Amino acid sequence: MVIVTMISSTGMVTKFSSAMRTILYLVFLRIRYPVSALPYASPQAPNYLPGYPDEWAFTTHQQAEPAPKVDYKEVMKDIVEVMTNSRDFWPADNGNYGPLFIRLTWHNTGSYRTSDGRGGADGARQRFEPERSWADNTNLDKARALLWPIKQKYGQGLSWGDLYVLAGNAAFESMGGPYFGFCGGRIDADDGSESVQLGPSPEQEVLMPCKVAGKCQEPLGANDIGLIYVNPEGHMGIPDPVATARHVREVFARMDMNDSETVALMGGGHSFGGTHGACPAGAGPSPREDPVNPWPGLCGSGKGYDAFTSGFEFAFTTHPTTFDVEYFNNLINFDWQVHVGPGGRFQWKPILSEGMDAPTAPTNDGRYPRRYVGALTSDIALTKDEAYKKLVELYASDQKLFNRAWSHAWYKLTTRDMGPRTRCSNDDAPPPQWFQYPLPDPPAQLANFEEVKQKLVEVLDDDTGEAIGMFTRLAWQCSSTFRSTDYLGGCNGARIRFSPQKDWAVNINVVSAIDTLEPIKEEFGDNLSWADLIILAGNTALEKAGGKSLKFCGGRTDATDGKGSEHLHPKITGKFTEPLVQLKDSMVQLKDSIAILSLTQREFAALNGAGYAVGDLRDCDGLFCRRNSFQTAVANSERPYSTTSNLTNIFFLTLLSERWDKYTIPDTGKEVYRARGKNLLMLPTDLFFLVDPELLAIAQDFAADNDLFLSVVASAWTKLSNADRFKGPTGNVCD
């Protein structure tokens, strides 16, 4: 039982259990926020703390699945109504929450990074730690509170992730911005566990440490933990636009954004609204520090004219609720000077000629002084880089061109983590875009797969045992590029035939397997895709080696190039080389990689064991290799291992029966482990199944039950082979 200690106003120390603390918290809510004070309170609506209604809406993955009955256009209409209904608990700037909703969308989607596919609005994990307490997300709890009545209206059919993106879309369109379209079907996460790697967290420090704040390197998305992109005050807090421009380009590239997209996104986002930093006191404690009253604002009333969000204080344009190119014109037409704003941070203001009035923007109902127009160091940076400056000038002179650039970049920003177009839940989603790496349609007339399988059996029957390893490894290397984080990769498309995949060191010699399959591909022609052939070859080889019967689901198609593979290099290749007593960090990496594959630890263990038993026999790298094949040259015909391919639990029996020492293979320098007194080898990742208690328990289960091992191999192999066969947000054409 959790005990919470509190000190009363009289100094008496009181202890409360977690249950009593919850009761007191609810009482506090009712006192602080009576029903009449709640935004959109109604007799039918439950009471909630403004800013945290979503934290109380507990849902399961199944419940959160999008329902086709939700009309996204109607949702956007409801959002527009909310936008212009200012609430006392968080008054709308200029009577319009549109800029706030745009920031909400931007900061949900902008966490995406290409390095591992994490981040983005899918999952709506900004509701949870660590994202909800990021400094860049200050006061976005209020935006989520404003959207709660809409979420409540549509229920589980409308995910929070879709609602967050629709909020930004509706805001842009209602304020005159171009609207390209919407891809629905985001599935809400149950917690923030998938954001842990974004940091700050112990896992993030292991997987992708940031040694110096402000200088975080890829695979992290931003150059500072807790920021969406860069420090807007300037790199390392120094108002140097030239240095900042370099980091803007680097960080946006981690999201796969090029220069034109970067400038369009910054200009479009800063067409609206402004920044808030009314005094140096700050926003107050974050939700992590004070979940009862987060970010109360320590400047005056803490809201409206007294709000503190970023610490900067100015409007971006003179009409902050209208989409146009004034932002670009201001950057070009004014000279700018840096100064320290009322929030204590470096910001920029125009240098005015004699007699010239400073550009200003209106405030709420004219009750407060007009706000001066200003800029961030990251804005000024766009004028100090030649490539960026040309784009600023281009967009400033051509509204239509900017509209097109903006709408496409915004759609990419909000959709990049959704995977292929086939995962969109709505029929009116835009056609496949290049960043979704669309595939051609599958063959109109599919090959007779039983006949194809018979040809594969003939190849395997005529072989000395090597083809089983070649085919299983080819299929594994093709399928194991899949990422469940952003739904990229997998064998559909057979991109393993092209660069960069075919050039990866871990794919050495897979061309031999492809060459062996070439005659079968030629015989069946266009009716048989390479992708189907590769998977069916792997299935047939596993069955031939003694595995259970595998269900094959055909209908894959072939890509025409290897685009989309740039960040999909397998992270598990067996090459962790730390001493066993220091494997804690590598264990985190292994389990993180297993999660990205959308496999359980048991499923991965089974497939790793299969690779040991029937993997490739020569010139091999990765997990689907016979381990003893590493110690002999390709040309050496006297191999110290059998070419017989039998799919059994031999990996687990061998691993648990021997004692292992680190060993370097003389011919190649490859670091492995060798059994004491025996000529048996294991990869460093294999030894994880001895030192990690969870993996050890799985290894013991499989060592004791070969039939269990074979069953899990069959189910896990089929699961990974079909993981990229999308049919809507959660469906699969093979189900």
XYZ file of C-alpha atoms in Angstrom:
735
model
C 0.000 0.000 0.000
C 1.282 3.441 -0.928
C 1.374 5.896 1.972
C 1.383 9.622 1.253
C 2.609 12.005 3.921
C 1.047 15.471 4.105
C 1.637 18.398 6.420
C -1.470 20.272 7.458
C -1.732 24.027 7.939
C -1.272 23.433 11.681
C 1.988 21.593 11.090
C 0.530 18.193 11.957
C 1.926 15.358 9.850
C -0.781 13.120 8.411
C -0.404 9.919 6.405
C -2.895 8.774 3.811
C -3.185 5.518 1.922
C -3.381 5.616 -1.878
C -7.143 4.981 -1.690
C -7.687 7.862 0.747
C -5.489 10.073 -1.412
C -7.778 9.405 -4.380
C -10.843 10.337 -2.336
C -9.215 13.555 -1.164
C -8.188 14.336 -4.737
C -11.773 13.976 -5.938
C -12.975 16.202 -3.117
C -10.334 18.752 -4.109
C -11.566 18.716 -7.688
C -15.138 19.358 -6.623
C -14.078 22.245 -4.386
C -11.706 23.822 -6.889
C -13.858 23.171 -9.930
C -17.579 23.153 -9.099
C -19.833 21.898 -11.874
C -20.692 25.403 -13.060
C -17.020 26.229 -13.520
C -16.198 23.234 -15.689
C -15.821 23.912 -19.405
C -18.814 22.472 -21.228
C -20.287 21.181 -17.981
C -23.759 19.777 -18.429
C -26.123 17.582 -16.423
C -25.112 14.667 -18.660
C -21.369 15.294 -18.617
C -19.144 13.854 -15.861
C -17.093 16.210 -13.758
C -13.403 16.372 -14.588
C -10.356 18.445 -13.940
C -9.798 20.919 -16.789
C -6.677 19.798 -18.581
C -6.953 16.170 -17.562
C -10.249 14.741 -18.782
C -8.338 12.398 -21.041
C -6.407 10.952 -18.140
C -9.689 9.670 -16.714
C -10.925 8.129 -19.959
C -9.387 4.688 -19.577
C -9.697 2.583 -22.722
C -8.302 -0.641 -24.045
C -6.714 -1.090 -27.440
C -9.768 -3.005 -28.633
C -12.188 -0.372 -27.410
C -10.206 2.382 -29.092
C -10.366 0.861 -32.555
C -11.837 3.430 -34.954
C -15.412 2.828 -36.006
C -16.449 3.542 -39.600
C -19.617 5.265 -38.403
C -17.605 8.316 -37.281
C -17.921 11.112 -39.811
C -14.649 13.019 -39.592
C -16.164 16.026 -41.357
C -18.803 16.283 -38.632
C -16.065 16.039 -36.015
C -14.272 18.971 -37.644
C -17.468 21.021 -37.557
C -17.740 20.378 -33.832
C -14.115 21.397 -33.359
C -14.722 24.696 -35.146
C -17.587 25.432 -32.759
C -15.314 24.820 -29.790
C -12.614 27.043 -31.268
C -14.571 30.275 -30.959
C -16.221 29.612 -27.595
C -13.698 31.038 -25.153
C -13.731 29.521 -21.663
C -12.834 31.278 -18.452
C -10.482 28.532 -17.230
C -8.211 29.235 -20.225
C -9.307 32.246 -22.291
C -8.724 31.997 -26.039
C -6.249 34.411 -27.593
C -8.238 36.713 -29.881
C -11.292 34.645 -29.041
C -10.004 31.704 -31.089
C -8.450 28.452 -29.899
C -7.295 27.642 -33.442
C -3.612 28.486 -32.845
C -3.672 26.453 -29.617
C -5.132 23.453 -31.450
C -2.510 23.769 -34.178
C 0.191 23.656 -31.528
C -1.500 20.606 -29.990
C -1.456 18.799 -33.330
C 2.083 19.889 -34.123
C 3.466 18.721 -30.806
C 1.705 15.362 -31.036
C 2.844 14.616 -34.565
C 6.210 16.364 -34.409
C 7.708 13.841 -32.008
C 8.031 11.337 -34.881
C 11.538 10.291 -35.846
C 12.733 8.065 -38.659
C 15.477 6.323 -36.679
C 13.110 3.850 -35.024
C 9.673 5.028 -36.145
C 8.664 6.156 -32.683
C 6.698 9.271 -31.863
C 3.838 10.836 -33.772
C 0.152 11.181 -32.934
C -0.724 7.498 -33.334
C -1.331 6.351 -29.771
C -2.060 9.860 -28.480
C 0.669 9.324 -25.907
C 0.938 13.013 -25.119
C -1.747 12.238 -22.527
C 0.829 10.247 -20.556
C 4.306 10.593 -19.133
C 6.885 11.387 -20.264
C 5.407 13.449 -23.132
C 2.738 15.286 -21.164
C 5.414 16.888 -18.946
C 7.818 17.899 -21.696
C 8.684 21.580 -21.502
C 7.520 22.028 -25.103
C 4.075 20.716 -24.148
C 3.434 23.286 -21.434
C -0.287 24.126 -21.152
C -1.384 21.679 -23.830
C -3.365 20.011 -21.046
C -5.803 22.900 -21.527
C -6.172 22.132 -25.243
C -6.940 18.505 -24.450
C -9.517 19.626 -21.895
C -11.295 21.730 -24.486
C -11.608 18.703 -26.778
C -13.014 16.375 -24.132
C -16.713 17.090 -24.885
C -16.100 16.101 -28.515
C -14.321 12.915 -27.495
C -17.170 12.172 -25.110
C -19.754 12.764 -27.847
C -18.234 10.289 -30.295
C -17.002 7.794 -27.719
C -14.590 5.003 -28.529
C -15.235 5.312 -32.254
C -13.101 8.464 -32.305
C -9.591 7.966 -31.014
C -7.751 10.717 -29.175
C -5.001 10.456 -31.790
C -7.406 11.159 -34.636
C -9.047 13.948 -32.652
C -5.730 15.685 -32.022
C -4.906 15.694 -35.741
C -8.410 16.748 -36.752
C -8.182 19.659 -34.303
C -5.239 21.109 -36.187
C -6.804 20.400 -39.566
C -10.057 22.115 -38.564
C -8.157 25.076 -37.158
C -6.149 25.626 -40.325
C -9.122 25.266 -42.639
C -11.362 27.575 -40.572
C -8.682 30.283 -40.553
C -8.168 30.182 -44.301
C -5.491 27.546 -44.611
C -5.439 24.945 -47.408
C -6.663 21.465 -46.512
C -5.149 18.468 -48.285
C -6.924 15.680 -46.456
C -6.958 13.330 -43.495
C -5.944 9.712 -42.924
C -7.894 8.309 -39.988
C -7.399 5.204 -37.943
C -5.020 6.056 -35.131
C -5.205 3.629 -32.233
C -4.892 5.032 -28.731
C -2.251 3.585 -26.458
C -3.149 2.436 -22.973
C -0.174 4.213 -21.432
C 3.007 6.061 -22.279
C 5.296 3.045 -22.371
C 5.955 3.435 -26.098
C 7.199 6.978 -25.472
C 9.669 6.000 -22.775
C 12.419 5.753 -25.371
C 11.774 9.373 -26.345
C 12.967 10.371 -22.894
C 13.719 11.432 -20.353
C 13.964 7.915 -18.953
C 16.557 5.305 -17.955
C 15.694 3.351 -21.119
C 16.371 6.364 -23.291
C 19.710 6.910 -21.569
C 20.668 3.314 -22.377
C 19.377 3.166 -25.941
C 20.191 6.685 -27.099
C 21.988 8.751 -24.471
C 22.268 12.504 -24.806
C 25.585 13.478 -23.285
C 25.065 17.230 -23.587
C 21.629 18.863 -23.422
C 21.079 20.738 -26.658
C 23.464 18.481 -28.574
C 21.461 15.264 -28.667
C 22.352 13.185 -31.696
C 20.362 10.815 -33.870
C 18.613 8.410 -33.187
C 16.972 10.992 -30.894
C 14.519 13.154 -32.816
C 15.194 16.542 -31.207
C 18.527 17.964 -30.115
C 17.264 18.381 -26.558
C 15.131 16.001 -24.495
C 11.663 17.436 -23.948
C 11.693 19.617 -27.056
C 9.863 18.819 -30.256
C 12.563 20.218 -32.537
C 15.264 22.729 -31.637
C 15.661 25.305 -28.923
C 13.801 28.298 -30.449
C 16.002 30.664 -28.410
C 18.957 29.450 -30.433
C 21.273 26.471 -30.385
C 22.389 25.907 -26.788
C 20.324 28.966 -25.834
C 22.604 31.287 -27.796
C 20.746 33.637 -30.212
C 22.975 32.788 -33.170
C 20.760 32.371 -36.279
C 23.560 30.953 -38.424
C 24.357 28.115 -36.033
C 20.669 27.564 -35.377
C 19.947 27.147 -39.096
C 22.333 24.203 -39.251
C 20.563 22.517 -36.363
C 17.112 23.243 -37.774
C 18.101 21.377 -40.931
C 19.631 18.490 -39.011
C 16.698 18.007 -36.659
C 13.993 18.290 -39.313
C 15.923 15.770 -41.388
C 15.516 13.291 -38.529
C 11.808 13.488 -39.332
C 12.533 13.011 -43.038
C 11.698 16.644 -43.841
C 13.611 18.418 -46.597
C 14.314 22.155 -46.823
C 11.114 23.144 -48.636
C 8.984 21.153 -46.202
C 10.834 22.606 -43.228
C 10.343 26.231 -44.303
C 6.709 25.593 -45.272
C 5.926 23.999 -41.908
C 7.589 26.750 -39.910
C 5.908 29.471 -41.973
C 2.498 27.847 -41.847
C 2.637 27.188 -38.144
C 3.790 30.710 -37.413
C 1.133 32.315 -39.576
C -1.016 32.083 -36.472
C -0.958 32.922 -32.815
C 1.995 33.943 -30.755
C 4.143 33.063 -27.795
C 3.561 33.534 -24.099
C 6.100 34.581 -21.488
C 4.531 37.348 -19.460
C 7.191 37.341 -16.725
C 10.322 35.425 -15.726
C 8.547 33.425 -13.004
C 7.524 30.663 -15.393
C 4.635 28.256 -15.866
C 5.015 26.485 -12.546
C 5.340 22.749 -11.883
C 4.694 20.236 -14.674
C 2.132 17.411 -14.431
C 4.892 15.064 -13.314
C 5.745 17.437 -10.476
C 2.212 18.450 -9.539
C -0.519 16.350 -11.197
C -3.234 18.122 -9.171
C -2.486 21.645 -10.394
C -0.002 21.507 -13.261
C 1.343 24.593 -14.973
C -0.752 27.097 -13.005
C 1.275 30.021 -14.337
C 3.236 32.171 -11.916
C 2.644 35.494 -13.673
C -0.433 37.253 -12.303
C -3.546 35.214 -13.024
C -1.472 32.687 -14.974
C -3.775 32.789 -17.977
C -4.772 35.066 -20.829
C -2.514 38.097 -20.937
C -0.580 36.643 -17.954
C 0.039 33.233 -19.511
C 3.465 31.641 -19.551
C 4.030 28.801 -22.002
C 7.353 29.048 -23.817
C 8.815 32.099 -22.074
C 8.759 34.235 -25.224
C 6.241 37.065 -25.532
C 5.053 38.340 -28.924
C 2.699 37.690 -31.852
C 4.039 36.188 -35.075
C 1.922 38.384 -37.374
C -0.433 41.351 -37.158
C -3.515 39.155 -37.729
C -2.846 35.941 -35.814
C -5.987 34.079 -36.905
C -5.506 34.393 -40.669
C -3.451 32.130 -42.927
C -1.263 34.114 -45.316
C 2.382 34.847 -46.104
C 2.904 37.803 -43.757
C 5.322 35.710 -41.691
C 7.667 35.388 -44.684
C 7.265 39.024 -45.672
C 8.146 40.142 -42.157
C 11.323 38.076 -42.220
C 12.351 39.668 -45.522
C 11.166 43.249 -45.107
C 12.435 43.943 -41.605
C 15.866 44.020 -40.149
C 15.813 42.318 -36.771
C 17.587 42.775 -33.478
C 17.779 40.456 -30.538
C 16.598 41.438 -27.086
C 15.485 39.804 -23.851
C 11.717 39.579 -23.556
C 9.632 39.894 -20.378
C 9.897 36.121 -19.896
C 13.677 36.393 -19.644
C 14.468 34.705 -22.976
C 16.220 35.917 -26.107
C 13.762 36.929 -28.820
C 13.799 39.267 -31.825
C 12.034 42.500 -32.746
C 11.988 44.582 -35.947
C 14.350 47.497 -36.276
C 12.088 50.451 -37.034
C 12.900 53.479 -39.140
C 12.276 56.905 -37.641
C 8.558 57.602 -37.373
C 7.609 54.025 -38.159
C 5.087 52.335 -35.899
C 5.906 48.900 -34.545
C 3.729 46.164 -36.034
C 1.276 44.848 -33.461
C -1.516 42.311 -33.163
C -4.838 42.693 -31.324
C -5.528 41.015 -27.994
C -8.716 39.726 -26.406
C -11.563 42.200 -26.888
C -9.139 45.111 -26.725
C -8.996 44.820 -22.941
C -5.217 44.500 -22.990
C -2.460 46.340 -24.851
C -1.798 45.155 -28.392
C 1.013 42.592 -28.698
C 4.187 43.420 -30.591
C 5.152 41.271 -33.556
C 8.390 39.397 -33.031
C 10.363 36.347 -34.033
C 12.349 33.470 -32.570
C 15.989 32.813 -33.297
C 14.857 29.739 -35.232
C 12.708 32.033 -37.396
C 15.535 34.471 -38.088
C 17.708 31.463 -38.953
C 15.662 30.999 -42.122
C 17.111 34.267 -43.436
C 20.725 33.386 -42.611
C 20.935 30.207 -44.659
C 21.010 30.660 -48.426
C 18.801 27.684 -49.260
C 16.253 28.573 -46.596
C 16.273 32.259 -47.574
C 15.456 31.459 -51.204
C 12.454 29.458 -50.055
C 11.327 32.252 -47.732
C 11.450 34.671 -50.656
C 9.685 32.215 -52.948
C 6.818 31.561 -50.541
C 6.506 35.270 -49.706
C 5.914 36.030 -53.389
C 3.566 33.176 -54.253
C 0.658 32.389 -51.945
C -0.600 29.539 -54.155
C 2.789 27.865 -54.213
C 3.052 28.220 -50.448
C -0.455 26.798 -50.005
C 0.510 23.692 -51.926
C 3.838 23.281 -50.147
C 2.243 23.796 -46.768
C -0.728 21.473 -47.240
C 1.440 18.607 -48.469
C 4.065 19.084 -45.752
C 1.363 19.252 -43.068
C -0.256 16.052 -44.342
C 3.138 14.353 -44.264
C 3.805 15.630 -40.742
C 0.477 14.361 -39.435
C 0.468 11.074 -41.354
C 4.109 9.951 -41.439
C 3.660 7.510 -38.548
C 0.570 5.847 -40.055
C 2.330 3.602 -42.555
C 0.869 2.772 -45.987
C -2.355 4.314 -47.310
C -4.042 0.924 -46.843
C -4.101 1.574 -43.085
C -6.327 4.654 -43.404
C -9.822 4.002 -42.073
C -11.616 6.531 -44.285
C -12.286 6.048 -47.982
C -11.824 9.750 -48.711
C -8.240 9.834 -47.458
C -5.839 11.290 -50.049
C -4.294 8.868 -52.542
C -0.993 7.244 -51.566
C 1.801 9.778 -51.182
C 5.454 9.161 -51.904
C 6.366 9.113 -48.204
C 3.949 6.199 -47.736
C 6.038 4.189 -50.226
C 3.069 2.855 -52.197
C 3.324 -0.511 -53.912
C 1.881 -1.543 -57.271
C -1.290 -3.591 -57.263
C -0.724 -7.336 -56.840
C -0.952 -9.543 -59.927
C -4.463 -9.626 -61.337
C -4.149 -13.402 -61.745
C -2.177 -15.071 -58.979
C -0.040 -18.095 -59.622
C -1.164 -21.519 -58.478
C 0.765 -21.568 -55.218
C 0.528 -25.337 -54.860
C 2.368 -25.671 -58.160
C 4.935 -23.114 -57.038
C 5.405 -25.015 -53.802
C 5.963 -28.249 -55.701
C 8.749 -26.584 -57.681
C 10.317 -25.439 -54.427
C 10.107 -28.957 -53.010
C 11.927 -30.239 -56.094
C 14.744 -27.755 -55.510
C 14.969 -28.781 -51.863
C 14.913 -32.515 -52.733
C 17.778 -32.112 -55.192
C 19.838 -30.093 -52.714
C 22.447 -31.284 -50.218
C 20.821 -29.321 -47.400
C 22.018 -25.808 -48.131
C 18.829 -24.581 -49.826
C 16.821 -24.886 -46.607
C 19.167 -22.456 -44.889
C 19.301 -20.146 -47.883
C 15.521 -19.926 -48.235
C 14.728 -19.506 -44.539
C 17.381 -16.837 -44.143
C 16.194 -14.939 -47.226
C 12.612 -14.931 -45.946
C 13.708 -13.898 -42.443
C 15.899 -11.055 -43.695
C 13.072 -9.878 -45.934
C 10.372 -9.967 -43.225
C 12.401 -8.793 -40.231
C 12.689 -5.257 -41.567
C 9.125 -4.709 -40.329
C 8.587 -1.935 -37.761
C 5.400 -1.845 -35.749
C 6.199 1.697 -34.650
C 5.447 3.312 -38.029
C 4.318 0.261 -40.027
C 7.190 0.364 -42.499
C 9.226 -2.562 -43.743
C 8.290 -6.208 -44.105
C 8.617 -8.467 -47.137
C 5.699 -7.123 -49.154
C 7.494 -5.398 -52.022
C 10.566 -7.641 -51.781
C 12.800 -4.603 -51.437
C 15.607 -6.900 -50.321
C 16.403 -7.151 -54.055
C 17.423 -3.478 -54.175
C 19.753 -1.057 -52.463
C 20.088 -0.263 -49.661
C 18.859 -3.612 -48.309
C 20.856 -5.824 -50.645
C 24.020 -3.937 -49.637
C 23.660 -4.341 -45.880
C 26.424 -6.463 -44.364
C 23.820 -8.623 -42.635
C 22.427 -9.521 -46.078
C 25.677 -10.844 -47.442
C 25.096 -13.663 -49.914
C 21.285 -13.518 -49.925
C 21.706 -13.020 -53.667
C 22.579 -16.729 -53.854
C 19.121 -17.609 -52.620
C 17.539 -15.159 -55.057
C 19.546 -16.654 -57.919
C 18.402 -20.127 -56.925
C 14.769 -18.997 -57.050
C 15.146 -17.171 -60.368
C 14.098 -20.114 -62.601
C 10.864 -20.554 -60.633
C 10.115 -16.848 -60.883
C 10.697 -16.953 -64.641
C 8.460 -19.996 -65.069
C 5.458 -18.356 -63.395
C 6.158 -14.868 -64.717
C 4.122 -11.856 -63.659
C 1.544 -13.991 -61.860
C 4.095 -14.712 -59.133
C 5.632 -11.814 -57.234
C 9.094 -12.056 -55.773
C 7.616 -11.221 -52.387
C 5.245 -14.200 -52.479
C 7.988 -16.459 -53.791
C 10.414 -15.487 -51.022
C 7.866 -16.106 -48.260
C 6.616 -19.356 -49.787
C 10.216 -20.561 -50.189
C 10.845 -19.907 -46.491
C 7.634 -21.688 -45.517
C 8.421 -24.696 -47.680
C 11.970 -24.925 -46.331
C 10.792 -24.872 -42.710
C 8.249 -27.598 -43.415
C 10.883 -29.643 -45.238
C 13.152 -29.338 -42.190
C 10.508 -30.853 -39.921
C 8.460 -27.824 -38.967
C 4.711 -27.772 -38.640
C 2.500 -27.054 -41.637
C 2.403 -23.332 -42.384
C -0.544 -21.427 -43.816
C 0.474 -19.318 -46.787
C -1.318 -16.079 -47.651
C -0.503 -14.923 -51.178
C -1.182 -11.692 -52.966
C 1.957 -9.690 -52.266
C 3.428 -7.409 -54.869
C 6.872 -6.148 -55.842
C 8.359 -2.705 -55.402
C 10.277 -1.172 -58.270
C 13.048 0.194 -56.046
C 14.331 0.097 -52.483
C 12.932 3.436 -51.314
C 11.626 3.385 -47.777
C 14.343 1.073 -46.479
C 16.849 3.722 -45.464
C 16.131 3.433 -41.736
C 15.087 -0.223 -41.535
C 18.433 -1.928 -41.003
C 17.869 -4.798 -38.535
C 19.050 -3.891 -35.063
C 19.389 -7.530 -33.952
C 22.236 -9.182 -35.827
C 23.917 -11.101 -33.023
C 26.804 -8.683 -32.608
C 26.521 -7.487 -29.022
C 30.012 -8.116 -27.661
C 30.004 -6.899 -24.056
C 31.146 -9.361 -21.386
C 28.188 -11.281 -19.986
C 28.438 -9.477 -16.656
C 27.938 -6.163 -18.474
C 25.040 -7.116 -20.733
C 22.372 -5.047 -18.986
C 22.446 -2.235 -21.537
C 22.495 -4.590 -24.503
C 19.574 -6.495 -23.014
C 17.526 -3.314 -23.121
C 18.495 -2.896 -26.770
C 17.546 -6.463 -27.594
C 14.135 -6.251 -25.968
C 13.482 -2.874 -27.550
C 14.238 -4.338 -30.974
C 11.946 -7.298 -30.308
C 9.153 -4.872 -29.436
C 9.675 -2.903 -32.657
C 9.243 -6.166 -34.589
C 5.896 -6.597 -32.785
C 7.034 -9.977 -31.521
C 6.818 -11.291 -27.992
C 10.013 -12.435 -26.328
C 8.777 -16.035 -26.643
C 8.141 -15.612 -30.368
C 11.540 -14.074 -30.951
C 13.216 -16.828 -28.943
C 11.567 -19.474 -31.113
C 12.633 -17.786 -34.346
C 16.178 -17.314 -33.055
C 16.261 -21.023 -32.227
C 15.004 -21.841 -35.708
C 17.779 -19.764 -37.256
C 20.335 -21.698 -35.221
C 18.908 -25.056 -36.270
C 18.238 -24.563 -39.990
C 19.891 -21.269 -40.950
C 22.253 -20.610 -43.829
C 25.403 -22.694 -44.004
C 27.992 -20.445 -45.575
C 29.044 -16.853 -46.160
C 26.399 -15.815 -43.669
C 25.643 -13.034 -41.214
C 22.780 -12.455 -38.816
C 20.558 -14.737 -36.770
C 19.551 -17.241 -39.476
C 23.033 -18.731 -39.731
C 24.391 -22.052 -38.455
C 26.682 -20.771 -35.744
C 29.542 -23.164 -36.458
C 29.628 -21.994 -40.070
C 31.299 -18.804 -38.853
C 34.592 -20.551 -38.202
C 35.315 -21.805 -41.700
C 36.110 -20.069 -44.956
C 33.630 -20.332 -47.815
C 36.075 -22.267 -49.909
C 36.789 -24.836 -47.191
C 34.975 -28.048 -48.095
C 35.852 -29.713 -44.771
C 33.270 -27.931 -42.682
C 33.186 -28.637 -38.923
C 29.377 -28.933 -38.924
C 26.629 -30.984 -40.494
C 24.694 -29.790 -43.528
C 21.661 -31.723 -42.371
C 18.751 -29.400 -41.679
C 16.413 -30.491 -38.906
C 14.160 -27.983 -37.187
C 14.338 -28.956 -33.521
C 14.944 -27.351 -30.146
C 18.674 -28.128 -30.441
C 19.594 -24.482 -29.825
C 18.096 -24.465 -26.345
C 19.386 -27.922 -25.451
C 22.912 -26.986 -26.496
C 22.819 -23.565 -24.851
C 21.688 -24.932 -21.495
C 24.016 -27.949 -21.537
C 27.343 -26.189 -21.986
C 29.510 -23.533 -20.394
C 30.522 -20.719 -22.707
C 33.569 -18.510 -23.061
C 34.148 -15.517 -25.260
C 36.060 -16.467 -28.379
C 37.452 -14.655 -31.418
C 37.473 -16.620 -34.676
C 41.061 -16.425 -35.999
C 40.275 -16.179 -39.714
C 37.687 -13.403 -39.515
C 38.043 -11.755 -36.099
C 34.342 -12.364 -35.476
C 33.539 -12.365 -31.762
C 31.386 -15.250 -30.603
C 31.121 -17.646 -27.651
C 32.507 -21.212 -27.670
C 31.576 -24.140 -25.491
C 34.343 -25.222 -23.137
C 36.159 -28.210 -24.575
C 33.891 -28.454 -27.621
C 33.735 -27.011 -31.095
C 30.316 -25.362 -30.639
C 29.684 -21.676 -31.194
C 27.024 -19.189 -30.149
C 26.424 -15.545 -31.007
C 26.606 -12.983 -28.204
C 22.838 -12.460 -28.442
C 22.345 -16.205 -27.975
C 23.922 -15.961 -24.532
C 21.234 -13.490 -23.476
C 19.005 -16.526 -23.043
C 21.253 -17.616 -20.186
C 21.705 -14.352 -18.311
C 18.257 -12.762 -18.525
C 15.720 -14.465 -16.216
C 12.760 -13.961 -18.552
C 14.604 -15.285 -21.585
C 16.083 -18.128 -19.544
C 12.605 -19.262 -18.502
C 11.567 -19.332 -22.169
C 14.706 -21.267 -23.129
C 13.986 -23.864 -20.468
C 10.390 -24.239 -21.673
C 11.514 -24.892 -25.235
C 14.355 -27.194 -24.183
C 11.847 -29.339 -22.304
C 9.184 -29.431 -25.028
C 10.160 -29.678 -28.696
C 6.529 -29.689 -29.854
C 5.931 -26.409 -28.033
C 8.969 -24.958 -29.756
C 7.763 -26.051 -33.199
C 4.288 -24.629 -32.554
C 5.633 -21.230 -31.566
C 8.004 -21.181 -34.534
C 5.058 -21.776 -36.862
C 2.844 -19.087 -35.346
C 5.624 -16.501 -34.959
C 6.952 -17.094 -38.476
C 3.496 -16.656 -39.986
C 2.818 -13.586 -37.847
C 5.981 -11.829 -39.005
C 5.525 -12.909 -42.632
C 2.052 -11.352 -42.718
C 2.670 -8.353 -40.453
C 2.745 -5.892 -43.367
C -0.468 -7.095 -45.065
C -2.591 -4.192 -43.851
C -6.338 -3.887 -44.185
C -7.336 -0.718 -42.386
C -5.871 0.396 -39.055
C -5.957 -2.997 -37.343
C -7.052 -5.517 -39.951
C -4.953 -7.890 -41.998
C -5.859 -9.322 -45.396
C -4.584 -12.698 -44.222
C -6.924 -12.980 -41.218
